[in-house]
Amino acid sequence: MGIRQLHIVICLGLVASIFAQNKNTDSTYIRPFPEKITARISLVNTGNSFFINDRENGINYNLKPNTREYLGFSLLFRSIELDFGFLPDFLKQNKDNGSSRLFNLNFRMFLGQWMQTLNLYNQKGFFADLNDIEIALTGVKTFKIGGATSYIFNQNFSFRAVGFQNEWQRKSAGSFIPALHYYYTTFDIEDSGASSKSTSFDIAIAPAYYYNFVFKENFIFGMGASVGIGYNHNDLGDRSVNSTLFEFGGRAVLGYNSEVFFAGINSSINIYEHASDRSVRVEDSISFLEFYIGYRFNAPKLFIQTADKVNNYLGL
């Protein structure tokens, strides 16, 4: 694989301080692994797609990113995670992508019962489904950055068990998790020498509920959904459009967990629908599908001693 064919996707989560497990958590519900390093490999399919309803011209079409799959490798110790991903040529869906590209950054951190996520998608090259005909749009580029700030009410519910795998949910538990979502998106379209640019800003309050079903202690089925409402602002260059924003989200996880080995499937989708009387309506969706396996091994004593000193110094 030459360097020009190596599409790099880096998912880098680096937390400045090492946060300890919440001290009020019941250990019969959650088994943390503060003394272990977690290594995992995953196959990820992700992307930011758009559905456009042009009522004025009677045209509906989907804009789907050209390049979406990558292999990911990660090492995780407590709340510090380092991830690296790349798009190999042998993945069938990644062939014949021409000049398309995908740069994806995912970040998640925890502070007590607060959870912060950050997502970045820089994409070039889309396919458009227009009247059942697939058209390649190599001149379409999008950039999205944003995330969500959430609060997990039930301390015995582990989001890390379905998102990080550095905790083991040993008894079934659920939690109400309200969140504030916010995203900024730019669109850059070049076609036949002409170009157009526009920007979009979304913000929404989205109550959510998630539940981890644990059976035979080692197997977990997690699921949850969110429904929210907010505000969208579009700057189309010559004019601005404001509208109500509706958020719909869902997550489903199936996995196996033990002291040293884990594996599973992790999937989620978030849809942001702009509702207004304008002639063109845009539905913005972020999808994520991951197949993963991993192994935990004992961390060096120096790692543990340093982390404990940082926690004691910060009072965590």
PDB file of C-alpha atoms in Angstrom:
ATOM      1  CA  MET A   1       0.000   0.000   0.000  1.00  0.00           C
ATOM      2  CA  GLY A   2       1.622   3.272  -1.134  1.00  0.00           C
ATOM      3  CA  ILE A   3       1.439   6.425   0.924  1.00  0.00           C
ATOM      4  CA  ARG A   4      -1.006   8.001  -1.519  1.00  0.00           C
ATOM      5  CA  GLN A   5      -3.349   5.068  -1.117  1.00  0.00           C
ATOM      6  CA  LEU A   6      -3.118   5.164   2.670  1.00  0.00           C
ATOM      7  CA  HIS A   7      -6.200   7.031   3.852  1.00  0.00           C
ATOM      8  CA  ILE A   8      -5.541   7.935   7.445  1.00  0.00           C
ATOM      9  CA  VAL A   9      -8.282   8.074  10.034  1.00  0.00           C
ATOM     10  CA  ILE A  10      -7.092   9.001  13.485  1.00  0.00           C
ATOM     11  CA  CYS A  11      -9.309   8.699  16.542  1.00  0.00           C
ATOM     12  CA  LEU A  12      -7.341  10.234  19.362  1.00  0.00           C
ATOM     13  CA  GLY A  13      -8.714  10.552  22.879  1.00  0.00           C
ATOM     14  CA  LEU A  14      -6.172  12.004  25.300  1.00  0.00           C
ATOM     15  CA  VAL A  15      -7.415  13.176  28.686  1.00  0.00           C
ATOM     16  CA  ALA A  16      -5.230  15.625  30.559  1.00  0.00           C
ATOM     17  CA  SER A  17      -5.937  14.084  33.962  1.00  0.00           C
ATOM     18  CA  ILE A  18      -6.586  10.471  34.950  1.00  0.00           C
ATOM     19  CA  PHE A  19     -10.061  10.250  36.430  1.00  0.00           C
ATOM     20  CA  ALA A  20     -10.790   7.590  39.002  1.00  0.00           C
ATOM     21  CA  GLN A  21     -13.910   5.456  39.225  1.00  0.00           C
ATOM     22  CA  ASN A  22     -16.775   7.173  41.038  1.00  0.00           C
ATOM     23  CA  LYS A  23     -16.390   6.146  44.688  1.00  0.00           C
ATOM     24  CA  ASN A  24     -20.171   5.818  45.182  1.00  0.00           C
ATOM     25  CA  THR A  25     -20.503   3.103  42.543  1.00  0.00           C
ATOM     26  CA  ASP A  26     -21.690  -0.283  43.836  1.00  0.00           C
ATOM     27  CA  SER A  27     -18.968  -2.807  42.984  1.00  0.00           C
ATOM     28  CA  THR A  28     -21.562  -5.558  42.610  1.00  0.00           C
ATOM     29  CA  TYR A  29     -22.918  -3.660  39.573  1.00  0.00           C
ATOM     30  CA  ILE A  30     -19.700  -2.419  37.981  1.00  0.00           C
ATOM     31  CA  ARG A  31     -16.216  -3.903  37.893  1.00  0.00           C
ATOM     32  CA  PRO A  32     -13.653  -1.219  36.953  1.00  0.00           C
ATOM     33  CA  PHE A  33     -10.151  -2.079  35.765  1.00  0.00           C
ATOM     34  CA  PRO A  34      -7.887   0.633  37.236  1.00  0.00           C
ATOM     35  CA  GLU A  35      -4.972  -1.799  37.363  1.00  0.00           C
ATOM     36  CA  LYS A  36      -5.161  -3.011  33.749  1.00  0.00           C
ATOM     37  CA  ILE A  37      -4.354  -1.774  30.254  1.00  0.00           C
ATOM     38  CA  THR A  38      -7.034  -2.532  27.678  1.00  0.00           C
ATOM     39  CA  ALA A  39      -5.985  -3.333  24.096  1.00  0.00           C
ATOM     40  CA  ARG A  40      -8.612  -3.636  21.368  1.00  0.00           C
ATOM     41  CA  ILE A  41      -8.916  -4.001  17.603  1.00  0.00           C
ATOM     42  CA  SER A  42     -12.064  -3.033  15.746  1.00  0.00           C
ATOM     43  CA  LEU A  43     -13.625  -2.758  12.313  1.00  0.00           C
ATOM     44  CA  VAL A  44     -15.529   0.519  12.119  1.00  0.00           C
ATOM     45  CA  ASN A  45     -18.063   1.815   9.613  1.00  0.00           C
ATOM     46  CA  THR A  46     -18.928   5.450  10.222  1.00  0.00           C
ATOM     47  CA  GLY A  47     -19.857   8.592   8.361  1.00  0.00           C
ATOM     48  CA  ASN A  48     -21.944  11.729   8.174  1.00  0.00           C
ATOM     49  CA  SER A  49     -24.680  11.494   5.517  1.00  0.00           C
ATOM     50  CA  PHE A  50     -27.415  13.896   4.434  1.00  0.00           C
ATOM     51  CA  PHE A  51     -30.945  13.557   3.086  1.00  0.00           C
ATOM     52  CA  ILE A  52     -32.123  16.522   1.035  1.00  0.00           C
ATOM     53  CA  ASN A  53     -35.779  17.173   0.163  1.00  0.00           C
ATOM     54  CA  ASP A  54     -36.048  19.802  -2.573  1.00  0.00           C
ATOM     55  CA  ARG A  55     -39.800  20.385  -2.560  1.00  0.00           C
ATOM     56  CA  GLU A  56     -39.590  23.219  -5.050  1.00  0.00           C
ATOM     57  CA  ASN A  57     -38.133  20.950  -7.746  1.00  0.00           C
ATOM     58  CA  GLY A  58     -39.773  17.745  -6.501  1.00  0.00           C
ATOM     59  CA  ILE A  59     -36.399  15.995  -5.916  1.00  0.00           C
ATOM     60  CA  ASN A  60     -35.307  13.887  -2.952  1.00  0.00           C
ATOM     61  CA  TYR A  61     -31.806  12.457  -2.687  1.00  0.00           C
ATOM     62  CA  ASN A  62     -29.330  11.003  -0.212  1.00  0.00           C
ATOM     63  CA  LEU A  63     -25.739  12.178   0.036  1.00  0.00           C
ATOM     64  CA  LYS A  64     -23.651   9.251   1.319  1.00  0.00           C
ATOM     65  CA  PRO A  65     -19.898   9.538   1.977  1.00  0.00           C
ATOM     66  CA  ASN A  66     -17.723   7.522  -0.390  1.00  0.00           C
ATOM     67  CA  THR A  67     -15.187   6.237   2.148  1.00  0.00           C
ATOM     68  CA  ARG A  68     -16.433   4.925   5.480  1.00  0.00           C
ATOM     69  CA  GLU A  69     -14.769   1.734   6.747  1.00  0.00           C
ATOM     70  CA  TYR A  70     -11.507   1.497   8.665  1.00  0.00           C
ATOM     71  CA  LEU A  71      -9.595  -0.730  11.032  1.00  0.00           C
ATOM     72  CA  GLY A  72      -8.949   0.681  14.471  1.00  0.00           C
ATOM     73  CA  PHE A  73      -6.386  -0.143  17.140  1.00  0.00           C
ATOM     74  CA  SER A  74      -6.454   1.289  20.649  1.00  0.00           C
ATOM     75  CA  LEU A  75      -4.776   1.169  24.050  1.00  0.00           C
ATOM     76  CA  LEU A  76      -6.679   2.372  27.102  1.00  0.00           C
ATOM     77  CA  PHE A  77      -5.546   2.944  30.675  1.00  0.00           C
ATOM     78  CA  ARG A  78      -8.183   4.345  33.006  1.00  0.00           C
ATOM     79  CA  SER A  79      -9.416   7.488  31.215  1.00  0.00           C
ATOM     80  CA  ILE A  80      -6.526   7.817  28.791  1.00  0.00           C
ATOM     81  CA  GLU A  81      -7.149   6.290  25.382  1.00  0.00           C
ATOM     82  CA  LEU A  82      -4.989   6.319  22.264  1.00  0.00           C
ATOM     83  CA  ASP A  83      -6.573   5.182  19.001  1.00  0.00           C
ATOM     84  CA  PHE A  84      -5.228   4.812  15.487  1.00  0.00           C
ATOM     85  CA  GLY A  85      -7.198   3.771  12.445  1.00  0.00           C
ATOM     86  CA  PHE A  86      -6.534   3.354   8.731  1.00  0.00           C
ATOM     87  CA  LEU A  87      -8.401   2.407   5.580  1.00  0.00           C
ATOM     88  CA  PRO A  88      -6.836  -0.699   4.005  1.00  0.00           C
ATOM     89  CA  ASP A  89      -7.203  -1.416   0.303  1.00  0.00           C
ATOM     90  CA  PHE A  90      -8.584  -4.918   0.861  1.00  0.00           C
ATOM     91  CA  LEU A  91     -11.887  -3.582   2.208  1.00  0.00           C
ATOM     92  CA  LYS A  92     -14.217  -3.894  -0.770  1.00  0.00           C
ATOM     93  CA  GLN A  93     -16.250  -0.830   0.118  1.00  0.00           C
ATOM     94  CA  ASN A  94     -13.120   1.341   0.030  1.00  0.00           C
ATOM     95  CA  LYS A  95     -12.101   0.499  -3.546  1.00  0.00           C
ATOM     96  CA  ASP A  96     -12.431   2.905  -6.471  1.00  0.00           C
ATOM     97  CA  ASN A  97     -12.686   5.918  -4.193  1.00  0.00           C
ATOM     98  CA  GLY A  98     -10.635   8.188  -6.404  1.00  0.00           C
ATOM     99  CA  SER A  99      -9.835  11.401  -4.605  1.00  0.00           C
ATOM    100  CA  SER A 100     -12.296  10.820  -1.762  1.00  0.00           C
ATOM    101  CA  ARG A 101     -11.139  11.055   1.836  1.00  0.00           C
ATOM    102  CA  LEU A 102     -12.360  10.665   5.390  1.00  0.00           C
ATOM    103  CA  PHE A 103     -10.765  12.069   8.519  1.00  0.00           C
ATOM    104  CA  ASN A 104     -12.633  11.119  11.673  1.00  0.00           C
ATOM    105  CA  LEU A 105     -11.897  12.076  15.281  1.00  0.00           C
ATOM    106  CA  ASN A 106     -13.874  10.647  18.214  1.00  0.00           C
ATOM    107  CA  PHE A 107     -13.237  11.690  21.801  1.00  0.00           C
ATOM    108  CA  ARG A 108     -15.042  10.788  25.008  1.00  0.00           C
ATOM    109  CA  MET A 109     -14.173  11.596  28.619  1.00  0.00           C
ATOM    110  CA  PHE A 110     -15.809  11.158  32.013  1.00  0.00           C
ATOM    111  CA  LEU A 111     -15.699  13.338  35.107  1.00  0.00           C
ATOM    112  CA  GLY A 112     -17.804  11.824  37.848  1.00  0.00           C
ATOM    113  CA  GLN A 113     -21.278  11.402  36.378  1.00  0.00           C
ATOM    114  CA  TRP A 114     -20.621  13.858  33.547  1.00  0.00           C
ATOM    115  CA  MET A 115     -19.754  12.565  30.088  1.00  0.00           C
ATOM    116  CA  GLN A 116     -18.303  14.677  27.280  1.00  0.00           C
ATOM    117  CA  THR A 117     -18.121  13.572  23.651  1.00  0.00           C
ATOM    118  CA  LEU A 118     -16.508  15.271  20.669  1.00  0.00           C
ATOM    119  CA  ASN A 119     -16.823  14.187  17.035  1.00  0.00           C
ATOM    120  CA  LEU A 120     -15.120  15.500  13.922  1.00  0.00           C
ATOM    121  CA  TYR A 121     -15.841  14.428  10.328  1.00  0.00           C
ATOM    122  CA  ASN A 122     -13.891  15.838   7.384  1.00  0.00           C
ATOM    123  CA  GLN A 123     -15.231  14.192   4.220  1.00  0.00           C
ATOM    124  CA  LYS A 124     -14.706  14.557   0.492  1.00  0.00           C
ATOM    125  CA  GLY A 125     -16.453  12.510  -2.159  1.00  0.00           C
ATOM    126  CA  PHE A 126     -20.100  11.470  -1.917  1.00  0.00           C
ATOM    127  CA  PHE A 127     -22.601   9.273  -3.716  1.00  0.00           C
ATOM    128  CA  ALA A 128     -26.069  10.650  -4.430  1.00  0.00           C
ATOM    129  CA  ASP A 129     -29.111   8.409  -4.830  1.00  0.00           C
ATOM    130  CA  LEU A 130     -31.206  10.325  -7.340  1.00  0.00           C
ATOM    131  CA  ASN A 131     -34.300   8.593  -8.722  1.00  0.00           C
ATOM    132  CA  ASP A 132     -32.732   5.169  -7.990  1.00  0.00           C
ATOM    133  CA  ILE A 133     -29.574   6.163  -9.879  1.00  0.00           C
ATOM    134  CA  GLU A 134     -26.285   6.397  -7.978  1.00  0.00           C
ATOM    135  CA  ILE A 135     -24.167   9.385  -8.996  1.00  0.00           C
ATOM    136  CA  ALA A 136     -20.598  10.053  -7.829  1.00  0.00           C
ATOM    137  CA  LEU A 137     -20.064  13.616  -6.569  1.00  0.00           C
ATOM    138  CA  THR A 138     -16.309  14.006  -6.167  1.00  0.00           C
ATOM    139  CA  GLY A 139     -16.529  17.798  -5.717  1.00  0.00           C
ATOM    140  CA  VAL A 140     -18.640  17.721  -2.558  1.00  0.00           C
ATOM    141  CA  LYS A 141     -16.814  18.332   0.740  1.00  0.00           C
ATOM    142  CA  THR A 142     -18.220  18.583   4.258  1.00  0.00           C
ATOM    143  CA  PHE A 143     -16.676  19.374   7.627  1.00  0.00           C
ATOM    144  CA  LYS A 144     -18.466  18.760  10.922  1.00  0.00           C
ATOM    145  CA  ILE A 145     -17.340  19.338  14.492  1.00  0.00           C
ATOM    146  CA  GLY A 146     -19.347  19.111  17.692  1.00  0.00           C
ATOM    147  CA  GLY A 147     -20.529  16.712  20.317  1.00  0.00           C
ATOM    148  CA  ALA A 148     -22.634  16.402  23.438  1.00  0.00           C
ATOM    149  CA  THR A 149     -22.434  17.097  27.153  1.00  0.00           C
ATOM    150  CA  SER A 150     -24.373  14.477  29.138  1.00  0.00           C
ATOM    151  CA  TYR A 151     -25.179  13.646  32.748  1.00  0.00           C
ATOM    152  CA  ILE A 152     -25.584  10.014  33.892  1.00  0.00           C
ATOM    153  CA  PHE A 153     -28.044   9.953  36.815  1.00  0.00           C
ATOM    154  CA  ASN A 154     -27.591   6.325  37.925  1.00  0.00           C
ATOM    155  CA  GLN A 155     -24.066   5.689  39.202  1.00  0.00           C
ATOM    156  CA  ASN A 156     -24.600   1.931  38.848  1.00  0.00           C
ATOM    157  CA  PHE A 157     -25.076   2.218  35.095  1.00  0.00           C
ATOM    158  CA  SER A 158     -21.825   1.976  33.129  1.00  0.00           C
ATOM    159  CA  PHE A 159     -21.590   3.747  29.787  1.00  0.00           C
ATOM    160  CA  ARG A 160     -17.914   2.796  29.684  1.00  0.00           C
ATOM    161  CA  ALA A 161     -18.932  -0.879  29.546  1.00  0.00           C
ATOM    162  CA  VAL A 162     -20.589  -0.299  26.149  1.00  0.00           C
ATOM    163  CA  GLY A 163     -18.388   2.481  24.798  1.00  0.00           C
ATOM    164  CA  PHE A 164     -14.888   1.907  26.165  1.00  0.00           C
ATOM    165  CA  GLN A 165     -14.902  -1.635  27.589  1.00  0.00           C
ATOM    166  CA  ASN A 166     -12.713  -0.470  30.492  1.00  0.00           C
ATOM    167  CA  GLU A 167     -15.545  -1.402  32.869  1.00  0.00           C
ATOM    168  CA  TRP A 168     -17.615  -4.562  33.218  1.00  0.00           C
ATOM    169  CA  GLN A 169     -21.349  -4.179  33.878  1.00  0.00           C
ATOM    170  CA  ARG A 170     -22.058  -7.233  36.089  1.00  0.00           C
ATOM    171  CA  LYS A 171     -25.716  -6.558  36.987  1.00  0.00           C
ATOM    172  CA  SER A 172     -28.457  -5.024  34.867  1.00  0.00           C
ATOM    173  CA  ALA A 173     -28.975  -1.280  35.301  1.00  0.00           C
ATOM    174  CA  GLY A 174     -30.364   1.694  33.419  1.00  0.00           C
ATOM    175  CA  SER A 175     -30.122   5.445  33.622  1.00  0.00           C
ATOM    176  CA  PHE A 176     -31.764   8.647  32.494  1.00  0.00           C
ATOM    177  CA  ILE A 177     -29.080  10.568  30.545  1.00  0.00           C
ATOM    178  CA  PRO A 178     -30.095  14.043  29.332  1.00  0.00           C
ATOM    179  CA  ALA A 179     -27.682  15.726  26.926  1.00  0.00           C
ATOM    180  CA  LEU A 180     -26.968  18.993  25.179  1.00  0.00           C
ATOM    181  CA  HIS A 181     -25.989  18.389  21.521  1.00  0.00           C
ATOM    182  CA  TYR A 182     -24.181  20.963  19.360  1.00  0.00           C
ATOM    183  CA  TYR A 183     -22.658  20.728  15.868  1.00  0.00           C
ATOM    184  CA  TYR A 184     -21.175  23.099  13.315  1.00  0.00           C
ATOM    185  CA  THR A 185     -21.133  21.916   9.674  1.00  0.00           C
ATOM    186  CA  THR A 186     -19.741  23.405   6.480  1.00  0.00           C
ATOM    187  CA  PHE A 187     -20.673  22.386   2.920  1.00  0.00           C
ATOM    188  CA  ASP A 188     -18.359  23.056  -0.041  1.00  0.00           C
ATOM    189  CA  ILE A 189     -19.656  22.063  -3.469  1.00  0.00           C
ATOM    190  CA  GLU A 190     -17.593  22.384  -6.648  1.00  0.00           C
ATOM    191  CA  ASP A 191     -19.145  21.393  -9.955  1.00  0.00           C
ATOM    192  CA  SER A 192     -18.135  22.333 -13.530  1.00  0.00           C
ATOM    193  CA  GLY A 193     -15.968  25.218 -12.385  1.00  0.00           C
ATOM    194  CA  ALA A 194     -18.675  26.699 -10.144  1.00  0.00           C
ATOM    195  CA  SER A 195     -18.563  26.522  -6.357  1.00  0.00           C
ATOM    196  CA  SER A 196     -20.904  27.234  -3.469  1.00  0.00           C
ATOM    197  CA  LYS A 197     -20.419  27.228   0.274  1.00  0.00           C
ATOM    198  CA  SER A 198     -22.819  27.152   3.196  1.00  0.00           C
ATOM    199  CA  THR A 199     -22.672  26.578   6.958  1.00  0.00           C
ATOM    200  CA  SER A 200     -25.067  25.093   9.476  1.00  0.00           C
ATOM    201  CA  PHE A 201     -25.209  25.277  13.283  1.00  0.00           C
ATOM    202  CA  ASP A 202     -27.325  22.884  15.371  1.00  0.00           C
ATOM    203  CA  ILE A 203     -28.046  22.915  19.096  1.00  0.00           C
ATOM    204  CA  ALA A 204     -30.581  20.711  20.873  1.00  0.00           C
ATOM    205  CA  ILE A 205     -31.593  19.439  24.306  1.00  0.00           C
ATOM    206  CA  ALA A 206     -32.171  15.687  24.124  1.00  0.00           C
ATOM    207  CA  PRO A 207     -33.406  13.585  27.078  1.00  0.00           C
ATOM    208  CA  ALA A 208     -32.324   9.939  26.737  1.00  0.00           C
ATOM    209  CA  TYR A 209     -32.643   6.631  28.547  1.00  0.00           C
ATOM    210  CA  TYR A 210     -30.200   3.708  28.301  1.00  0.00           C
ATOM    211  CA  TYR A 211     -30.326   0.250  29.830  1.00  0.00           C
ATOM    212  CA  ASN A 212     -27.718  -2.511  30.061  1.00  0.00           C
ATOM    213  CA  PHE A 213     -29.253  -5.973  30.247  1.00  0.00           C
ATOM    214  CA  VAL A 214     -26.754  -8.419  31.768  1.00  0.00           C
ATOM    215  CA  PHE A 215     -27.381 -12.165  31.461  1.00  0.00           C
ATOM    216  CA  LYS A 216     -25.204 -15.003  32.752  1.00  0.00           C
ATOM    217  CA  GLU A 217     -22.954 -12.205  34.117  1.00  0.00           C
ATOM    218  CA  ASN A 218     -20.634 -12.209  31.081  1.00  0.00           C
ATOM    219  CA  PHE A 219     -23.059 -11.181  28.328  1.00  0.00           C
ATOM    220  CA  ILE A 220     -24.517  -7.733  27.876  1.00  0.00           C
ATOM    221  CA  PHE A 221     -27.210  -6.252  25.662  1.00  0.00           C
ATOM    222  CA  GLY A 222     -27.349  -2.494  25.859  1.00  0.00           C
ATOM    223  CA  MET A 223     -29.886  -0.238  24.218  1.00  0.00           C
ATOM    224  CA  GLY A 224     -31.161   3.292  24.471  1.00  0.00           C
ATOM    225  CA  ALA A 225     -32.822   6.160  22.664  1.00  0.00           C
ATOM    226  CA  SER A 226     -33.055   9.935  22.758  1.00  0.00           C
ATOM    227  CA  VAL A 227     -35.551  12.486  21.446  1.00  0.00           C
ATOM    228  CA  GLY A 228     -34.755  16.174  21.515  1.00  0.00           C
ATOM    229  CA  ILE A 229     -35.648  19.588  20.186  1.00  0.00           C
ATOM    230  CA  GLY A 230     -33.539  22.605  19.415  1.00  0.00           C
ATOM    231  CA  TYR A 231     -32.509  25.271  16.939  1.00  0.00           C
ATOM    232  CA  ASN A 232     -30.822  25.279  13.531  1.00  0.00           C
ATOM    233  CA  HIS A 233     -29.195  28.208  11.745  1.00  0.00           C
ATOM    234  CA  ASN A 234     -28.126  27.983   8.095  1.00  0.00           C
ATOM    235  CA  ASP A 235     -25.939  30.573   6.378  1.00  0.00           C
ATOM    236  CA  LEU A 236     -26.398  30.081   2.634  1.00  0.00           C
ATOM    237  CA  GLY A 237     -24.111  32.918   1.569  1.00  0.00           C
ATOM    238  CA  ASP A 238     -26.698  35.338   0.239  1.00  0.00           C
ATOM    239  CA  ARG A 239     -29.254  34.617   2.954  1.00  0.00           C
ATOM    240  CA  SER A 240     -29.754  32.984   6.339  1.00  0.00           C
ATOM    241  CA  VAL A 241     -32.444  30.522   7.356  1.00  0.00           C
ATOM    242  CA  ASN A 242     -33.500  29.593  10.909  1.00  0.00           C
ATOM    243  CA  SER A 243     -35.631  26.594  11.790  1.00  0.00           C
ATOM    244  CA  THR A 244     -36.655  24.187  14.523  1.00  0.00           C
ATOM    245  CA  LEU A 245     -34.372  21.198  14.975  1.00  0.00           C
ATOM    246  CA  PHE A 246     -35.491  17.703  15.999  1.00  0.00           C
ATOM    247  CA  GLU A 247     -32.980  15.152  17.307  1.00  0.00           C
ATOM    248  CA  PHE A 248     -33.508  11.372  17.256  1.00  0.00           C
ATOM    249  CA  GLY A 249     -30.857   9.008  18.567  1.00  0.00           C
ATOM    250  CA  GLY A 250     -30.447   5.314  19.209  1.00  0.00           C
ATOM    251  CA  ARG A 251     -27.784   2.884  20.410  1.00  0.00           C
ATOM    252  CA  ALA A 252     -27.602  -0.910  20.516  1.00  0.00           C
ATOM    253  CA  VAL A 253     -24.725  -2.996  21.898  1.00  0.00           C
ATOM    254  CA  LEU A 254     -24.191  -6.740  22.183  1.00  0.00           C
ATOM    255  CA  GLY A 255     -21.074  -7.969  23.923  1.00  0.00           C
ATOM    256  CA  TYR A 256     -19.167 -10.477  26.006  1.00  0.00           C
ATOM    257  CA  ASN A 257     -17.029  -9.407  28.961  1.00  0.00           C
ATOM    258  CA  SER A 258     -14.666 -11.089  31.418  1.00  0.00           C
ATOM    259  CA  GLU A 259     -11.604 -10.254  33.478  1.00  0.00           C
ATOM    260  CA  VAL A 260      -9.239 -10.470  30.506  1.00  0.00           C
ATOM    261  CA  PHE A 261     -11.178 -10.945  27.242  1.00  0.00           C
ATOM    262  CA  PHE A 262     -14.052  -9.035  25.640  1.00  0.00           C
ATOM    263  CA  ALA A 263     -15.774  -8.800  22.248  1.00  0.00           C
ATOM    264  CA  GLY A 264     -18.918  -7.351  20.770  1.00  0.00           C
ATOM    265  CA  ILE A 265     -20.856  -5.121  18.401  1.00  0.00           C
ATOM    266  CA  ASN A 266     -21.479  -1.438  19.059  1.00  0.00           C
ATOM    267  CA  SER A 267     -23.870   0.647  16.943  1.00  0.00           C
ATOM    268  CA  SER A 268     -25.419   4.088  17.167  1.00  0.00           C
ATOM    269  CA  ILE A 269     -27.149   6.699  15.046  1.00  0.00           C
ATOM    270  CA  ASN A 270     -28.067  10.349  15.576  1.00  0.00           C
ATOM    271  CA  ILE A 271     -30.431  12.146  13.206  1.00  0.00           C
ATOM    272  CA  TYR A 272     -30.856  15.925  13.136  1.00  0.00           C
ATOM    273  CA  GLU A 273     -33.902  16.981  11.156  1.00  0.00           C
ATOM    274  CA  HIS A 274     -34.464  20.604  10.190  1.00  0.00           C
ATOM    275  CA  ALA A 275     -38.146  21.491  10.017  1.00  0.00           C
ATOM    276  CA  SER A 276     -39.299  24.709   8.339  1.00  0.00           C
ATOM    277  CA  ASP A 277     -41.405  26.049   5.503  1.00  0.00           C
ATOM    278  CA  ARG A 278     -38.410  26.605   3.258  1.00  0.00           C
ATOM    279  CA  SER A 279     -38.309  24.803  -0.067  1.00  0.00           C
ATOM    280  CA  VAL A 280     -35.257  22.682   0.768  1.00  0.00           C
ATOM    281  CA  ARG A 281     -35.138  20.552   3.946  1.00  0.00           C
ATOM    282  CA  VAL A 282     -31.952  18.826   5.113  1.00  0.00           C
ATOM    283  CA  GLU A 283     -31.778  15.768   7.351  1.00  0.00           C
ATOM    284  CA  ASP A 284     -28.332  15.244   8.855  1.00  0.00           C
ATOM    285  CA  SER A 285     -27.358  11.830  10.268  1.00  0.00           C
ATOM    286  CA  ILE A 286     -24.240  10.402  11.955  1.00  0.00           C
ATOM    287  CA  SER A 287     -23.960   6.615  11.947  1.00  0.00           C
ATOM    288  CA  PHE A 288     -21.494   4.362  13.739  1.00  0.00           C
ATOM    289  CA  LEU A 289     -21.054   0.576  13.579  1.00  0.00           C
ATOM    290  CA  GLU A 290     -18.167  -1.261  15.252  1.00  0.00           C
ATOM    291  CA  PHE A 291     -17.098  -4.884  15.606  1.00  0.00           C
ATOM    292  CA  TYR A 292     -14.437  -5.238  18.300  1.00  0.00           C
ATOM    293  CA  ILE A 293     -12.350  -7.729  20.247  1.00  0.00           C
ATOM    294  CA  GLY A 294      -9.923  -6.961  23.045  1.00  0.00           C
ATOM    295  CA  TYR A 295      -7.698  -8.147  25.865  1.00  0.00           C
ATOM    296  CA  ARG A 296      -6.775  -6.731  29.267  1.00  0.00           C
ATOM    297  CA  PHE A 297      -3.360  -7.146  30.853  1.00  0.00           C
ATOM    298  CA  ASN A 298      -1.807  -5.822  34.048  1.00  0.00           C
ATOM    299  CA  ALA A 299      -0.428  -2.294  33.837  1.00  0.00           C
ATOM    300  CA  PRO A 300       3.149  -1.586  34.976  1.00  0.00           C
ATOM    301  CA  LYS A 301       3.339  -0.587  38.620  1.00  0.00           C
ATOM    302  CA  LEU A 302       4.786   2.774  37.601  1.00  0.00           C
ATOM    303  CA  PHE A 303       1.591   3.562  35.627  1.00  0.00           C
ATOM    304  CA  ILE A 304      -0.621   2.700  38.597  1.00  0.00           C
ATOM    305  CA  GLN A 305       1.488   4.630  41.121  1.00  0.00           C
ATOM    306  CA  THR A 306       1.596   7.725  38.890  1.00  0.00           C
ATOM    307  CA  ALA A 307      -2.164   7.594  38.258  1.00  0.00           C
ATOM    308  CA  ASP A 308      -2.900   7.223  41.971  1.00  0.00           C
ATOM    309  CA  LYS A 309      -0.670  10.200  42.781  1.00  0.00           C
ATOM    310  CA  VAL A 310      -2.493  12.341  40.193  1.00  0.00           C
ATOM    311  CA  ASN A 311      -5.885  11.264  41.584  1.00  0.00           C
ATOM    312  CA  ASN A 312      -4.822  12.036  45.163  1.00  0.00           C
ATOM    313  CA  TYR A 313      -3.413  15.410  44.149  1.00  0.00           C
ATOM    314  CA  LEU A 314      -6.644  16.347  42.341  1.00  0.00           C
ATOM    315  CA  GLY A 315      -8.822  14.921  45.107  1.00  0.00           C
ATOM    316  CA  LEU A 316     -10.501  12.404  42.777  1.00  0.00           C
TER     317      LEU A 316
END
